[in-house]
mmCIF file with all atom_site columns, C-alpha atoms in Angstrom:
data_model
loop_
_atom_site.group_PDB
_atom_site.id
_atom_site.type_symbol
_atom_site.label_atom_id
_atom_site.label_alt_id
_atom_site.label_comp_id
_atom_site.label_asym_id
_atom_site.label_entity_id
_atom_site.label_seq_id
_atom_site.pdbx_PDB_ins_code
_atom_site.Cartn_x
_atom_site.Cartn_y
_atom_site.Cartn_z
_atom_site.occupancy
_atom_site.B_iso_or_equiv
_atom_site.pdbx_formal_charge
_atom_site.auth_seq_id
_atom_site.auth_comp_id
_atom_site.auth_asym_id
_atom_site.auth_atom_id
_atom_site.pdbx_PDB_model_num
ATOM 1   C CA . MET A 1 1   ? 86.161  38.347 145.362 1.00 0.00 ? 1   MET A CA 1
ATOM 2   C CA . SER A 1 2   ? 87.419  39.959 142.156 1.00 0.00 ? 2   SER A CA 1
ATOM 3   C CA . ASP A 1 3   ? 88.796  38.195 139.121 1.00 0.00 ? 3   ASP A CA 1
ATOM 4   C CA . PRO A 1 4   ? 92.574  38.248 138.620 1.00 0.00 ? 4   PRO A CA 1
ATOM 5   C CA . PRO A 1 5   ? 93.875  40.648 135.964 1.00 0.00 ? 5   PRO A CA 1
ATOM 6   C CA . GLN A 1 6   ? 93.795  39.248 132.439 1.00 0.00 ? 6   GLN A CA 1
ATOM 7   C CA . PRO A 1 7   ? 97.172  39.073 130.660 1.00 0.00 ? 7   PRO A CA 1
ATOM 8   C CA . GLY A 1 8   ? 97.615  40.294 127.126 1.00 0.00 ? 8   GLY A CA 1
ATOM 9   C CA . LEU A 1 9   ? 94.844  42.859 127.026 1.00 0.00 ? 9   LEU A CA 1
ATOM 10  C CA . PRO A 1 10  ? 94.541  45.224 124.069 1.00 0.00 ? 10  PRO A CA 1
ATOM 11  C CA . PHE A 1 11  ? 95.956  48.757 124.330 1.00 0.00 ? 11  PHE A CA 1
ATOM 12  C CA . GLY A 1 12  ? 99.527  47.762 125.025 1.00 0.00 ? 12  GLY A CA 1
ATOM 13  C CA . PHE A 1 13  ? 99.026  44.104 125.899 1.00 0.00 ? 13  PHE A CA 1
ATOM 14  C CA . GLY A 1 14  ? 99.017  44.500 129.655 1.00 0.00 ? 14  GLY A CA 1
ATOM 15  C CA . ASN A 1 15  ? 100.612 47.972 129.857 1.00 0.00 ? 15  ASN A CA 1
ATOM 16  C CA . PHE A 1 16  ? 97.472  50.021 130.380 1.00 0.00 ? 16  PHE A CA 1
ATOM 17  C CA . ASP A 1 17  ? 98.189  53.633 129.417 1.00 0.00 ? 17  ASP A CA 1
ATOM 18  C CA . ILE A 1 18  ? 95.070  55.748 129.902 1.00 0.00 ? 18  ILE A CA 1
ATOM 19  C CA . SER A 1 19  ? 96.373  58.527 127.641 1.00 0.00 ? 19  SER A CA 1
ATOM 20  C CA . GLU A 1 20  ? 96.772  55.970 124.835 1.00 0.00 ? 20  GLU A CA 1
ATOM 21  C CA . VAL A 1 21  ? 93.213  54.753 125.433 1.00 0.00 ? 21  VAL A CA 1
ATOM 22  C CA . PHE A 1 22  ? 91.864  58.302 125.188 1.00 0.00 ? 22  PHE A CA 1
ATOM 23  C CA . ARG A 1 23  ? 93.872  58.917 122.005 1.00 0.00 ? 23  ARG A CA 1
ATOM 24  C CA . LEU A 1 24  ? 92.470  55.764 120.432 1.00 0.00 ? 24  LEU A CA 1
ATOM 25  C CA . LEU A 1 25  ? 88.908  56.604 121.414 1.00 0.00 ? 25  LEU A CA 1
ATOM 26  C CA . GLN A 1 26  ? 89.047  59.945 119.602 1.00 0.00 ? 26  GLN A CA 1
ATOM 27  C CA . SER A 1 27  ? 87.825  59.317 116.109 1.00 0.00 ? 27  SER A CA 1
ATOM 28  C CA . GLU A 1 28  ? 85.521  60.654 113.506 1.00 0.00 ? 28  GLU A CA 1
ATOM 29  C CA . GLY A 1 29  ? 82.633  58.359 112.812 1.00 0.00 ? 29  GLY A CA 1
ATOM 30  C CA . PRO A 1 30  ? 81.312  55.396 114.757 1.00 0.00 ? 30  PRO A CA 1
ATOM 31  C CA . LEU A 1 31  ? 84.410  53.176 114.346 1.00 0.00 ? 31  LEU A CA 1
ATOM 32  C CA . ASN A 1 32  ? 88.009  53.835 115.299 1.00 0.00 ? 32  ASN A CA 1
ATOM 33  C CA . VAL A 1 33  ? 89.860  51.569 112.871 1.00 0.00 ? 33  VAL A CA 1
ATOM 34  C CA . GLU A 1 34  ? 93.065  51.527 114.923 1.00 0.00 ? 34  GLU A CA 1
ATOM 35  C CA . VAL A 1 35  ? 91.208  50.300 118.013 1.00 0.00 ? 35  VAL A CA 1
ATOM 36  C CA . ALA A 1 36  ? 89.298  47.773 115.931 1.00 0.00 ? 36  ALA A CA 1
ATOM 37  C CA . GLN A 1 37  ? 92.559  46.396 114.475 1.00 0.00 ? 37  GLN A CA 1
ATOM 38  C CA . GLN A 1 38  ? 94.119  46.055 117.920 1.00 0.00 ? 38  GLN A CA 1
ATOM 39  C CA . VAL A 1 39  ? 91.051  44.273 119.249 1.00 0.00 ? 39  VAL A CA 1
ATOM 40  C CA . ALA A 1 40  ? 90.820  42.063 116.138 1.00 0.00 ? 40  ALA A CA 1
ATOM 41  C CA . THR A 1 41  ? 94.479  41.068 116.529 1.00 0.00 ? 41  THR A CA 1
ATOM 42  C CA . TRP A 1 42  ? 93.999  40.269 120.193 1.00 0.00 ? 42  TRP A CA 1
ATOM 43  C CA . VAL A 1 43  ? 90.801  38.269 119.601 1.00 0.00 ? 43  VAL A CA 1
ATOM 44  C CA . ALA A 1 44  ? 92.225  36.398 116.590 1.00 0.00 ? 44  ALA A CA 1
ATOM 45  C CA . ASN A 1 45  ? 95.160  35.151 118.640 1.00 0.00 ? 45  ASN A CA 1
ATOM 46  C CA . GLN A 1 46  ? 93.475  35.105 122.061 1.00 0.00 ? 46  GLN A CA 1
ATOM 47  C CA . GLY A 1 47  ? 96.219  37.373 123.381 1.00 0.00 ? 47  GLY A CA 1
ATOM 48  C CA . GLU A 1 48  ? 98.988  34.933 122.411 1.00 0.00 ? 48  GLU A CA 1
ATOM 49  C CA . ALA A 1 49  ? 101.684 35.079 119.731 1.00 0.00 ? 49  ALA A CA 1
ATOM 50  C CA . GLU A 1 50  ? 100.385 34.003 116.343 1.00 0.00 ? 50  GLU A CA 1
ATOM 51  C CA . PRO A 1 51  ? 101.521 30.509 115.357 1.00 0.00 ? 51  PRO A CA 1
ATOM 52  C CA . PRO A 1 52  ? 103.395 30.257 112.047 1.00 0.00 ? 52  PRO A CA 1
ATOM 53  C CA . THR A 1 53  ? 101.463 29.193 108.973 1.00 0.00 ? 53  THR A CA 1
ATOM 54  C CA . ASP A 1 54  ? 102.071 25.555 108.091 1.00 0.00 ? 54  ASP A CA 1
ATOM 55  C CA . ALA A 1 55  ? 103.556 25.292 104.569 1.00 0.00 ? 55  ALA A CA 1
ATOM 56  C CA . ALA A 1 56  ? 102.052 21.826 104.064 1.00 0.00 ? 56  ALA A CA 1
ATOM 57  C CA . GLU A 1 57  ? 98.571  23.172 104.843 1.00 0.00 ? 57  GLU A CA 1
ATOM 58  C CA . ALA A 1 58  ? 99.134  26.031 102.396 1.00 0.00 ? 58  ALA A CA 1
ATOM 59  C CA . ASP A 1 59  ? 100.024 23.499 99.688  1.00 0.00 ? 59  ASP A CA 1
ATOM 60  C CA . VAL A 1 60  ? 96.871  21.484 100.425 1.00 0.00 ? 60  VAL A CA 1
ATOM 61  C CA . MET A 1 61  ? 94.733  24.625 100.154 1.00 0.00 ? 61  MET A CA 1
ATOM 62  C CA . ALA A 1 62  ? 96.358  25.567 96.842  1.00 0.00 ? 62  ALA A CA 1
ATOM 63  C CA . GLU A 1 63  ? 95.616  22.083 95.467  1.00 0.00 ? 63  GLU A CA 1
ATOM 64  C CA . LEU A 1 64  ? 92.015  22.249 96.689  1.00 0.00 ? 64  LEU A CA 1
ATOM 65  C CA . THR A 1 65  ? 91.634  25.631 94.969  1.00 0.00 ? 65  THR A CA 1
ATOM 66  C CA . ARG A 1 66  ? 92.907  24.215 91.673  1.00 0.00 ? 66  ARG A CA 1
ATOM 67  C CA . THR A 1 67  ? 90.535  21.240 91.974  1.00 0.00 ? 67  THR A CA 1
ATOM 68  C CA . ALA A 1 68  ? 87.564  23.505 92.740  1.00 0.00 ? 68  ALA A CA 1
ATOM 69  C CA . GLN A 1 69  ? 88.396  25.701 89.731  1.00 0.00 ? 69  GLN A CA 1
ATOM 70  C CA . MET A 1 70  ? 88.500  22.644 87.497  1.00 0.00 ? 70  MET A CA 1
ATOM 71  C CA . HIS A 1 71  ? 85.000  21.619 88.662  1.00 0.00 ? 71  HIS A CA 1
ATOM 72  C CA . VAL A 1 72  ? 83.637  25.150 88.215  1.00 0.00 ? 72  VAL A CA 1
ATOM 73  C CA . HIS A 1 73  ? 85.110  25.357 84.705  1.00 0.00 ? 73  HIS A CA 1
ATOM 74  C CA . GLN A 1 74  ? 83.524  22.018 83.775  1.00 0.00 ? 74  GLN A CA 1
ATOM 75  C CA . ALA A 1 75  ? 80.123  22.902 85.265  1.00 0.00 ? 75  ALA A CA 1
ATOM 76  C CA . THR A 1 76  ? 79.914  26.412 83.822  1.00 0.00 ? 76  THR A CA 1
ATOM 77  C CA . GLU A 1 77  ? 81.809  25.947 80.558  1.00 0.00 ? 77  GLU A CA 1
ATOM 78  C CA . LEU A 1 78  ? 83.838  29.041 81.354  1.00 0.00 ? 78  LEU A CA 1
ATOM 79  C CA . GLY A 1 79  ? 87.022  27.268 80.375  1.00 0.00 ? 79  GLY A CA 1
ATOM 80  C CA . GLY A 1 80  ? 90.215  28.770 81.696  1.00 0.00 ? 80  GLY A CA 1
ATOM 81  C CA . SER A 1 81  ? 89.090  32.374 81.331  1.00 0.00 ? 81  SER A CA 1
ATOM 82  C CA . ILE A 1 82  ? 88.627  32.846 85.071  1.00 0.00 ? 82  ILE A CA 1
ATOM 83  C CA . THR A 1 83  ? 91.291  31.742 87.515  1.00 0.00 ? 83  THR A CA 1
ATOM 84  C CA . LEU A 1 84  ? 91.742  32.528 91.175  1.00 0.00 ? 84  LEU A CA 1
ATOM 85  C CA . GLY A 1 85  ? 94.839  32.069 93.254  1.00 0.00 ? 85  GLY A CA 1
ATOM 86  C CA . ALA A 1 86  ? 94.889  30.705 96.759  1.00 0.00 ? 86  ALA A CA 1
ATOM 87  C CA . ARG A 1 87  ? 96.586  32.691 99.470  1.00 0.00 ? 87  ARG A CA 1
ATOM 88  C CA . THR A 1 88  ? 97.117  31.318 102.937 1.00 0.00 ? 88  THR A CA 1
ATOM 89  C CA . ARG A 1 89  ? 96.830  33.906 105.685 1.00 0.00 ? 89  ARG A CA 1
ATOM 90  C CA . GLY A 1 90  ? 97.528  33.937 109.371 1.00 0.00 ? 90  GLY A CA 1
ATOM 91  C CA . ARG A 1 91  ? 94.811  34.849 111.845 1.00 0.00 ? 91  ARG A CA 1
ATOM 92  C CA . THR A 1 92  ? 95.939  38.454 112.211 1.00 0.00 ? 92  THR A CA 1
ATOM 93  C CA . GLU A 1 93  ? 96.170  39.073 108.469 1.00 0.00 ? 93  GLU A CA 1
ATOM 94  C CA . TRP A 1 94  ? 92.745  37.516 107.936 1.00 0.00 ? 94  TRP A CA 1
ATOM 95  C CA . ALA A 1 95  ? 91.181  39.627 110.702 1.00 0.00 ? 95  ALA A CA 1
ATOM 96  C CA . HIS A 1 96  ? 92.740  42.823 109.313 1.00 0.00 ? 96  HIS A CA 1
ATOM 97  C CA . ASP A 1 97  ? 91.666  41.997 105.743 1.00 0.00 ? 97  ASP A CA 1
ATOM 98  C CA . VAL A 1 98  ? 88.075  41.429 106.879 1.00 0.00 ? 98  VAL A CA 1
ATOM 99  C CA . LEU A 1 99  ? 88.149  44.646 108.892 1.00 0.00 ? 99  LEU A CA 1
ATOM 100 C CA . ASP A 1 100 ? 89.608  46.567 105.925 1.00 0.00 ? 100 ASP A CA 1
ATOM 101 C CA . GLY A 1 101 ? 86.759  45.266 103.762 1.00 0.00 ? 101 GLY A CA 1
ATOM 102 C CA . LEU A 1 102 ? 84.115  46.259 106.312 1.00 0.00 ? 102 LEU A CA 1
ATOM 103 C CA . THR A 1 103 ? 85.582  49.648 107.230 1.00 0.00 ? 103 THR A CA 1
ATOM 104 C CA . PRO A 1 104 ? 83.789  51.642 104.485 1.00 0.00 ? 104 PRO A CA 1
ATOM 105 C CA . SER A 1 105 ? 80.459  50.307 105.756 1.00 0.00 ? 105 SER A CA 1
ATOM 106 C CA . LEU A 1 106 ? 81.290  50.892 109.424 1.00 0.00 ? 106 LEU A CA 1
ATOM 107 C CA . THR A 1 107 ? 82.735  54.402 109.296 1.00 0.00 ? 107 THR A CA 1
#
């Protein structure tokens, strides 16, 4: 007995176009970034639509970042010379940012 087809697969999210698959598999180097981004998007969201980012959670993260900076400044005596901003990202954006950072090492 075979498994039922899985909804929301990469390469068209259920619309399997073999010519598109072959196009995506043609790349120079060991990694096709376009395929990797499609797979990363699908894995990050488990094939579902990405939920919206919660504004309240973003505010909490920004406050935690400010608190952490205050402790680092006190412990290192760096003062206010180094500051970092907090940026809340969705799953897809995070996955693509990580992939973008790794691409030079993988291609």
